[in-house]
CSV table of C-alpha atoms and ligand atoms in Angstrom, one decimal:
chain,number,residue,atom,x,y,z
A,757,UNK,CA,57.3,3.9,-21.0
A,758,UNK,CA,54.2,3.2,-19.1
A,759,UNK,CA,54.1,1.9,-15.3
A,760,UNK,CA,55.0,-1.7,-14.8
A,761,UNK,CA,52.1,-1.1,-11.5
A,762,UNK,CA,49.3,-0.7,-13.7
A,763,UNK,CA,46.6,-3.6,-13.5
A,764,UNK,CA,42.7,-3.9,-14.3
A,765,UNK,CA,40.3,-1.1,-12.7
A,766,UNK,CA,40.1,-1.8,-8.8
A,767,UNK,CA,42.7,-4.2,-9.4
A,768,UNK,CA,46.0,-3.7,-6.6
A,769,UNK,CA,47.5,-0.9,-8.6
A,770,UNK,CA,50.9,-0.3,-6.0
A,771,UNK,CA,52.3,-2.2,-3.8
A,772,UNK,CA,52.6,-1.3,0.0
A,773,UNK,CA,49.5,0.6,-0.2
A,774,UNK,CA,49.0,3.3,2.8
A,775,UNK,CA,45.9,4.1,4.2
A,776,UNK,CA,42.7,4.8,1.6
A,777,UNK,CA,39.2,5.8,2.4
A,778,UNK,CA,36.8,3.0,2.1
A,779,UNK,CA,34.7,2.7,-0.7
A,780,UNK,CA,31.4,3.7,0.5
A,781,UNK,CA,28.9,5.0,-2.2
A,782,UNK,CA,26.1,5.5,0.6
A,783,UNK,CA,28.0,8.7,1.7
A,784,UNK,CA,29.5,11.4,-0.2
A,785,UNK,CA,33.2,11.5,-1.3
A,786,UNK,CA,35.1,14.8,-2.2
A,787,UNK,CA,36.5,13.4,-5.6
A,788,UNK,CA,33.3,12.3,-6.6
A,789,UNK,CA,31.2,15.4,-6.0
A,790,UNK,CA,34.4,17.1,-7.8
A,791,UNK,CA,33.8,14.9,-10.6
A,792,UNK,CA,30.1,15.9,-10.9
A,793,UNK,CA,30.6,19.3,-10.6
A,794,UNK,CA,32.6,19.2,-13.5
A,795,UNK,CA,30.3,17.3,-15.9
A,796,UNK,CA,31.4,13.9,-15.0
A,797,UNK,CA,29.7,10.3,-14.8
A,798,UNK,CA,32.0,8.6,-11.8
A,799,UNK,CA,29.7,9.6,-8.8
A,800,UNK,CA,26.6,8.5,-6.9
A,801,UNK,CA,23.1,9.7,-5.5
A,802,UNK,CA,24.7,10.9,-2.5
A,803,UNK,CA,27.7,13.2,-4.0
A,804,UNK,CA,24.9,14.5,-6.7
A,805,UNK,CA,22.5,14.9,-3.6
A,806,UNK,CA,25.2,16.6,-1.8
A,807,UNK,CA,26.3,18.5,-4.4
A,808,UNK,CA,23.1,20.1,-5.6
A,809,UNK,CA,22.2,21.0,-1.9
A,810,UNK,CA,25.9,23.1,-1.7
A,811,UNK,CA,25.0,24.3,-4.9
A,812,UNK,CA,21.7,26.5,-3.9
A,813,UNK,CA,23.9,27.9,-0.5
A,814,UNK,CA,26.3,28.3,-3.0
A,815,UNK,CA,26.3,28.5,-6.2
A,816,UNK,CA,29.2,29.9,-7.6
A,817,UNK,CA,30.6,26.7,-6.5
A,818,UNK,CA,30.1,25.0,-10.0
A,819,UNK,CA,32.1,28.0,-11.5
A,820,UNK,CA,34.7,27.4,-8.8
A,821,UNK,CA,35.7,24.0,-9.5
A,822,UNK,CA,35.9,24.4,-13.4
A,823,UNK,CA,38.1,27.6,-12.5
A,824,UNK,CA,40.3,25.1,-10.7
A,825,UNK,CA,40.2,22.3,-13.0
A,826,UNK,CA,41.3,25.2,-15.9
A,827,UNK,CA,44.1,26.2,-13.1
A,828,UNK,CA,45.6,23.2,-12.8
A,829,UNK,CA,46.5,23.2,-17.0
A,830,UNK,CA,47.5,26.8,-17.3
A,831,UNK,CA,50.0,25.7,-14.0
A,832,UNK,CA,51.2,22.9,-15.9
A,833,UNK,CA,51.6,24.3,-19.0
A,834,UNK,CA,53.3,26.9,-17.4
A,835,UNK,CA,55.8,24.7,-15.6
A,836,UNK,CA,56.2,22.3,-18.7
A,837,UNK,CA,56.3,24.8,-21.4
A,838,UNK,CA,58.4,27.9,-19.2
A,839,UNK,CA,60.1,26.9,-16.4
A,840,UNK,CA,61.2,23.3,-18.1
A,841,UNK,CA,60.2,21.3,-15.4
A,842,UNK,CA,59.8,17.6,-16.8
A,843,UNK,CA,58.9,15.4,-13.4
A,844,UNK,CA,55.9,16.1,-11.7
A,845,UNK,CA,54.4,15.0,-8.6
A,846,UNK,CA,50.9,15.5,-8.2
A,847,UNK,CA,49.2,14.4,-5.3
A,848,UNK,CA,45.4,14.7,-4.3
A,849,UNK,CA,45.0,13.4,-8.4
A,850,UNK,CA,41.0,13.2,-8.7
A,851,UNK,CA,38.8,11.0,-11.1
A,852,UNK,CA,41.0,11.3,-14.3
A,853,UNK,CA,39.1,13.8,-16.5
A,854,UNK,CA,39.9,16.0,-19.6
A,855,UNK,CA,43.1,17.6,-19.2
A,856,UNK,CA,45.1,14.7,-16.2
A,857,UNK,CA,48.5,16.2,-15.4
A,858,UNK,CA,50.0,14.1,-17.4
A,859,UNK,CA,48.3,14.9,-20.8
A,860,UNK,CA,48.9,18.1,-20.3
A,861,UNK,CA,52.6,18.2,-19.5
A,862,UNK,CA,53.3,15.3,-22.3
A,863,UNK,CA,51.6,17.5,-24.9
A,864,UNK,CA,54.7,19.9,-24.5
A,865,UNK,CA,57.2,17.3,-23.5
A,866,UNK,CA,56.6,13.5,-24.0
A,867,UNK,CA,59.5,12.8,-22.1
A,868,UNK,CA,57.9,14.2,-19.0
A,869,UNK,CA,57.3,11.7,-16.1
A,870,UNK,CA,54.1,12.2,-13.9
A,871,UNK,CA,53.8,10.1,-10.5
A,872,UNK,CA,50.1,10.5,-9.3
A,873,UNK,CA,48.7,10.3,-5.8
A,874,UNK,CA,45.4,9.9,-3.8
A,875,UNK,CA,43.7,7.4,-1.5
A,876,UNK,CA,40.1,7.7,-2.8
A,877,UNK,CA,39.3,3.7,-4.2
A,878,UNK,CA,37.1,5.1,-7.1
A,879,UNK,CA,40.6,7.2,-8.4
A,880,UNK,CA,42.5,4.0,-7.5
A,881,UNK,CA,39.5,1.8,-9.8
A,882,UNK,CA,40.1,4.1,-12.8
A,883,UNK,CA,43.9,4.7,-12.4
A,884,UNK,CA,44.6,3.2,-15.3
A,885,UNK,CA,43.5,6.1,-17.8
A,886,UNK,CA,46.2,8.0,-15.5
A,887,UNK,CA,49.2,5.2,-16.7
A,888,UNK,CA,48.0,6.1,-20.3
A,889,UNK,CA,51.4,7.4,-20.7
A,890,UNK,CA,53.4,8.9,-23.8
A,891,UNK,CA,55.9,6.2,-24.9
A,892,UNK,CA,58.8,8.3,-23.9
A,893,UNK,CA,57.7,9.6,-21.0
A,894,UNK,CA,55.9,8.1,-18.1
A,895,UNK,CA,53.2,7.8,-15.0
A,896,UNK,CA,52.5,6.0,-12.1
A,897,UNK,CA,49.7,5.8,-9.2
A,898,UNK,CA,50.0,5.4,-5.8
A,899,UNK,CA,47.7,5.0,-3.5
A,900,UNK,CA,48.5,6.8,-0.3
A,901,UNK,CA,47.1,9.7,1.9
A,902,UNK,CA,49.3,13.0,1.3
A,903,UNK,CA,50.0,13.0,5.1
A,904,UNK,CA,52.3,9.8,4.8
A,905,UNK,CA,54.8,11.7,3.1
A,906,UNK,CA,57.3,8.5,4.0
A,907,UNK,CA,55.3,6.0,1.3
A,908,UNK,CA,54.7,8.8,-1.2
A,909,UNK,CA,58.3,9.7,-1.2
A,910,UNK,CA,59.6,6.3,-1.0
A,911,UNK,CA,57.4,5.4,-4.2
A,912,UNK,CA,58.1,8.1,-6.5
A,913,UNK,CA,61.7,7.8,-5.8
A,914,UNK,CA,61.2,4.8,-8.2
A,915,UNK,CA,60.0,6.9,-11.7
A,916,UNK,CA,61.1,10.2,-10.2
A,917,UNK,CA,65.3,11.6,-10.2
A,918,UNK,CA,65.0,13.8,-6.8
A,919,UNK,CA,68.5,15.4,-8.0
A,920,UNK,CA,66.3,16.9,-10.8
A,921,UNK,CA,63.5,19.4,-10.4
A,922,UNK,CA,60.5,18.1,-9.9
A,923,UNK,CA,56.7,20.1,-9.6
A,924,UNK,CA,55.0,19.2,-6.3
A,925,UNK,CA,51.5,19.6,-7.1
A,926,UNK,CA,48.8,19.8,-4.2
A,927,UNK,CA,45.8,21.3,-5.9
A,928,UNK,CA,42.5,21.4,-4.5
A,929,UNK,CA,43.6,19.0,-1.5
A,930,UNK,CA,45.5,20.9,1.3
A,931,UNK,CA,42.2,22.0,2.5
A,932,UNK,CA,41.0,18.5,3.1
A,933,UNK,CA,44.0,18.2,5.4
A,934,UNK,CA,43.0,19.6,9.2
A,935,UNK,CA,45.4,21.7,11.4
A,936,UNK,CA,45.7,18.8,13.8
A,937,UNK,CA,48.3,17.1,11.0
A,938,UNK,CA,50.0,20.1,10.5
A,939,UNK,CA,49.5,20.4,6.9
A,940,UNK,CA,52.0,23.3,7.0
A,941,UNK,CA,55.0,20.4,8.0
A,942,UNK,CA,54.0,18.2,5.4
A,943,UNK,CA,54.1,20.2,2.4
A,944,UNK,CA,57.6,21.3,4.5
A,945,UNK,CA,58.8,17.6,4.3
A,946,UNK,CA,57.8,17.5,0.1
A,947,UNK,CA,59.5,20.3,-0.8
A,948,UNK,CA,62.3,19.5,1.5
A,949,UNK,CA,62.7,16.5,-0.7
A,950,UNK,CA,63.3,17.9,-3.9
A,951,UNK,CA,66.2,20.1,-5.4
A,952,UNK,CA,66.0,23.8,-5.3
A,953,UNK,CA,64.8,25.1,-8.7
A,954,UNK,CA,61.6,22.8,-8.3
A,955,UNK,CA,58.3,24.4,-8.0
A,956,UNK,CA,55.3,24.1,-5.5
A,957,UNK,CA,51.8,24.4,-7.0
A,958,UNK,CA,48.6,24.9,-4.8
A,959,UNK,CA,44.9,25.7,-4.7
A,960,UNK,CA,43.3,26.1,-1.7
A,961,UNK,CA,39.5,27.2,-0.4
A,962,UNK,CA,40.2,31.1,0.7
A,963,UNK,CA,38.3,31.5,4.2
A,964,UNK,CA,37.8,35.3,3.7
A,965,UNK,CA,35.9,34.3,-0.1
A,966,UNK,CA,33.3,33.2,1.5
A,967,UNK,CA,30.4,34.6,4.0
A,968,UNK,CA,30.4,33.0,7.4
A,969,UNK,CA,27.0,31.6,7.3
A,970,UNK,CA,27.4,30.2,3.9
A,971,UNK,CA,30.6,28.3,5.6
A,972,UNK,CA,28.3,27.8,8.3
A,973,UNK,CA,25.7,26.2,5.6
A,974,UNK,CA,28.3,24.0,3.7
A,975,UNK,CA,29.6,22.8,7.4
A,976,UNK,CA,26.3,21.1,7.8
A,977,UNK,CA,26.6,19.3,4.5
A,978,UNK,CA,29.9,18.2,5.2
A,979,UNK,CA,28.8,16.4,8.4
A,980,UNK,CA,26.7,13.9,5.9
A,981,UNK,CA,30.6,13.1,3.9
A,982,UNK,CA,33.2,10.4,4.5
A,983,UNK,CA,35.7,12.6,4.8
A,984,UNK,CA,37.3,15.2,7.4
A,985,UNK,CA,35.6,18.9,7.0
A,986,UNK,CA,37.4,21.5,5.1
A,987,UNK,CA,39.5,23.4,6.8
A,988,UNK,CA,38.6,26.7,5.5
A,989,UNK,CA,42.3,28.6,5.5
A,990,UNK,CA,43.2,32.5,5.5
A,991,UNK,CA,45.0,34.0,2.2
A,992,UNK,CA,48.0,34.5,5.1
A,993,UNK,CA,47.5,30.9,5.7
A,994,UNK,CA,48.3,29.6,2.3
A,995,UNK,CA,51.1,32.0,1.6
A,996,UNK,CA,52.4,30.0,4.7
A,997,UNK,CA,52.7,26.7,2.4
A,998,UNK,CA,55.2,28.4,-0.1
A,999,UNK,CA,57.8,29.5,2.9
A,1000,UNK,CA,61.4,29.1,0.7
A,1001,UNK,CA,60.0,29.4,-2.5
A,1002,UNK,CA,59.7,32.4,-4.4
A,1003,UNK,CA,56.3,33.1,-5.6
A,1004,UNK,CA,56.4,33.6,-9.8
A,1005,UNK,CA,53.6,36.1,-11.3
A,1006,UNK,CA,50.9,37.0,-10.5
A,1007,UNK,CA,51.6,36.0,-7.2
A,1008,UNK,CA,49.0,34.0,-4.6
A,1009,UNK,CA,45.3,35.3,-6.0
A,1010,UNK,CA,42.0,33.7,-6.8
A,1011,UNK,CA,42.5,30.7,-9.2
A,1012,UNK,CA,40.9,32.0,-12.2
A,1013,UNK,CA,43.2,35.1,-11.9
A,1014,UNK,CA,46.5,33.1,-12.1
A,1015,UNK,CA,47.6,33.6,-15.8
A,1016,UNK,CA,44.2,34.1,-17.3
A,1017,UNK,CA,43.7,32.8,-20.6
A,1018,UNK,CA,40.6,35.0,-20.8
A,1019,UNK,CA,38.9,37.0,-18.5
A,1020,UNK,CA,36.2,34.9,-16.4
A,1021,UNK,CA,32.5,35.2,-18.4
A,1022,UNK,CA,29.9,36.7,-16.4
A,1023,UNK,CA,31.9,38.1,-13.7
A,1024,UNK,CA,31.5,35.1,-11.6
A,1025,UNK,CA,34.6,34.1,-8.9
A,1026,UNK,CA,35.5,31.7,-7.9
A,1027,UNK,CA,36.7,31.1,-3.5
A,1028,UNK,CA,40.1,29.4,-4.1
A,1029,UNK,CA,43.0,31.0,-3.5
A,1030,UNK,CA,46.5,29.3,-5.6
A,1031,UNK,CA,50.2,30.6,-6.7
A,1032,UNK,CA,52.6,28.8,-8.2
A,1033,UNK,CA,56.3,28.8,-6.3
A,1034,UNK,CA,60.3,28.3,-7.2
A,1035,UNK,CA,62.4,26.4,-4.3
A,1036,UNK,CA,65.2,28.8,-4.3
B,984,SAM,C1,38.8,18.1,-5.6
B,984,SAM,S1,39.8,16.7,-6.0
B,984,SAM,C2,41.1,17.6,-6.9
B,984,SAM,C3,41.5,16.9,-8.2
B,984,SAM,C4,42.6,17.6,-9.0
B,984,SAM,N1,43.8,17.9,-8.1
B,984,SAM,C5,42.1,18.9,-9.5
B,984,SAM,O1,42.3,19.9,-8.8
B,984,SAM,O2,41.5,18.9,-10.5
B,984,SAM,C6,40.7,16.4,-4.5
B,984,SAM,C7,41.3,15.0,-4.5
B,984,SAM,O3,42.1,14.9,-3.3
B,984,SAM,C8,42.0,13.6,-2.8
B,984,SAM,N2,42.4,13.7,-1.3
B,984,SAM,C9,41.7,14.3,-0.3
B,984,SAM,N3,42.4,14.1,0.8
B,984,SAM,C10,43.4,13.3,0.6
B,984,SAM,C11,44.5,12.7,1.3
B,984,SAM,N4,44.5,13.0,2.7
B,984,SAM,N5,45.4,12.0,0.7
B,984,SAM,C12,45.3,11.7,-0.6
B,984,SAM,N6,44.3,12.2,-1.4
B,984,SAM,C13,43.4,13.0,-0.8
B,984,SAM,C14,40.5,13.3,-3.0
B,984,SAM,O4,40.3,11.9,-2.9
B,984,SAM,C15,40.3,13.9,-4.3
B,984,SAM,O5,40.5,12.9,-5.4
């Protein structure tokens, strides 16, 4: 089953859309300097501009995002393949790429459903490569920001069972998030929401990965974005997100240490912290 939602690229994909980030290609978005960092054609002059710059104050940064990307399946496949989860939740989506949640988790089970989040127009323009589901399983998009929990909840309820477990996955978003809207409370309220037995999946930028002035550096660049700075968060910090689940191996560590299919090439690391957690 595909989603009933889906509609042309840019077209109004959900209905009773929250809040998204205007469509502005004259400043630099997060998902589409993501995008370019990871080989991808979806971005403009200003994420490449913004993204190069980063790159010479930084530049494992490159290294970092692929790590992520590469997180995000082995997490997956991990929660499809041996934990059985078969309903995911994955909010803070990105331009669909090589590997979408969905893929991923269908590759293992077909029957698996996949509801996909994010309020950046350009994911919302090529959300249909995201409702590309198996025929027995199934995806849908909503357009919302992660901290209206009300419309992301209300909306999944309609492809997801909340009896059932169901894999909350905030990768590589929570950081986007500031401490002003207690990011802490939300993820609270979306695991609250769910059965115990579900599991929590996060990446997050690690504050102590990084050198101050380099922060400092890639502050200044992230005056010139549309969106909110990072909020750079302690290792303490994100363990914080996982209170009432129980954390499953290795524990909360860099992302390209979580379940390694191969040791990183040229000792490079990446500065995102992730674990993967069980609501008890
Ligand atoms: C770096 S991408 C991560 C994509 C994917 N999760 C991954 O790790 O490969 C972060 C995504 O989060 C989205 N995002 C950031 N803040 C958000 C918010 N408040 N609500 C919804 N989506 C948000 C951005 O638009 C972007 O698409």
């Amino acid at each position: 089953m595909t989603s009933d939602y889906a509609s042309a690229p840019g077209g109004d994909v959900t209905a009773g859309r929250a809040e998204s980030l205007p469509f502005d290609t004259s400043r630099a978005h997060q998902a589409r300097i993501y995008d370019y960092l990871l080989g991808g054609k979806d971005n403009y002059a200003a994420d490449r501009a913004a993204a190069e710059e980063a790159l010479t104050i930084y530049p494992d940064w490159a290294f970092t995002a692929r790590a992520n990307r590469a997180f995000l399946g082995r997490a997956v496949r991990f929660l499809t393949a041996e934990a059985g989860i078969r309903q995911f939740l994955d909010i803070g989506t990105g331009i669909p790429t090589a590997g979408n949640t969905h893929e991923v988790a269908q590759a293992i089970a077909p029957e698996t459903r996949v509801v996909y989040v994010d309020y950046d127009p350009i994911v919302l323009a090529h959300a249909r490569a995201l409702l590309d589901s198996h025929e027995s399983g199934a995806t849908e998009y909503i357009d919302a920001d992660l901290r209206d929990t009300g419309t992301i909840l209300g909306k999944a309820r309609q492809l997801l069972d909340f009896t059932q477990p169901v894999s909350i996955t905030l990768i590589s978003i929570l950081h986007a998030i500031p401490d002003s809207d207690d990011p802490h409370a939300i993820v609270a309220k979306l695991l609250g929401a769910v059965p115990s037995g579900s599991y929590l999946a996060i990446s997050h930028v690690g504050a102590e990965l990084y050198q101050t002035e380099t922060r400092q550096d890639l502050e200044d660049i992230a005056d010139r974005m549309a969106q909110q700075h990072f909020t750079w968060r302690s290792r303490e910090q994100v363990a914080r997100f996982f209170e009432g689940t129980d954390l499953v191996d290795p524990g909360l560590v860099r992302v390209e240490e979580w379940r390694p299919a191969a040791t990183a090439a040229d000792g490079q690391r990446s500065s995102f912290w992730c674990a993967v957690g069980r609501k008890g």
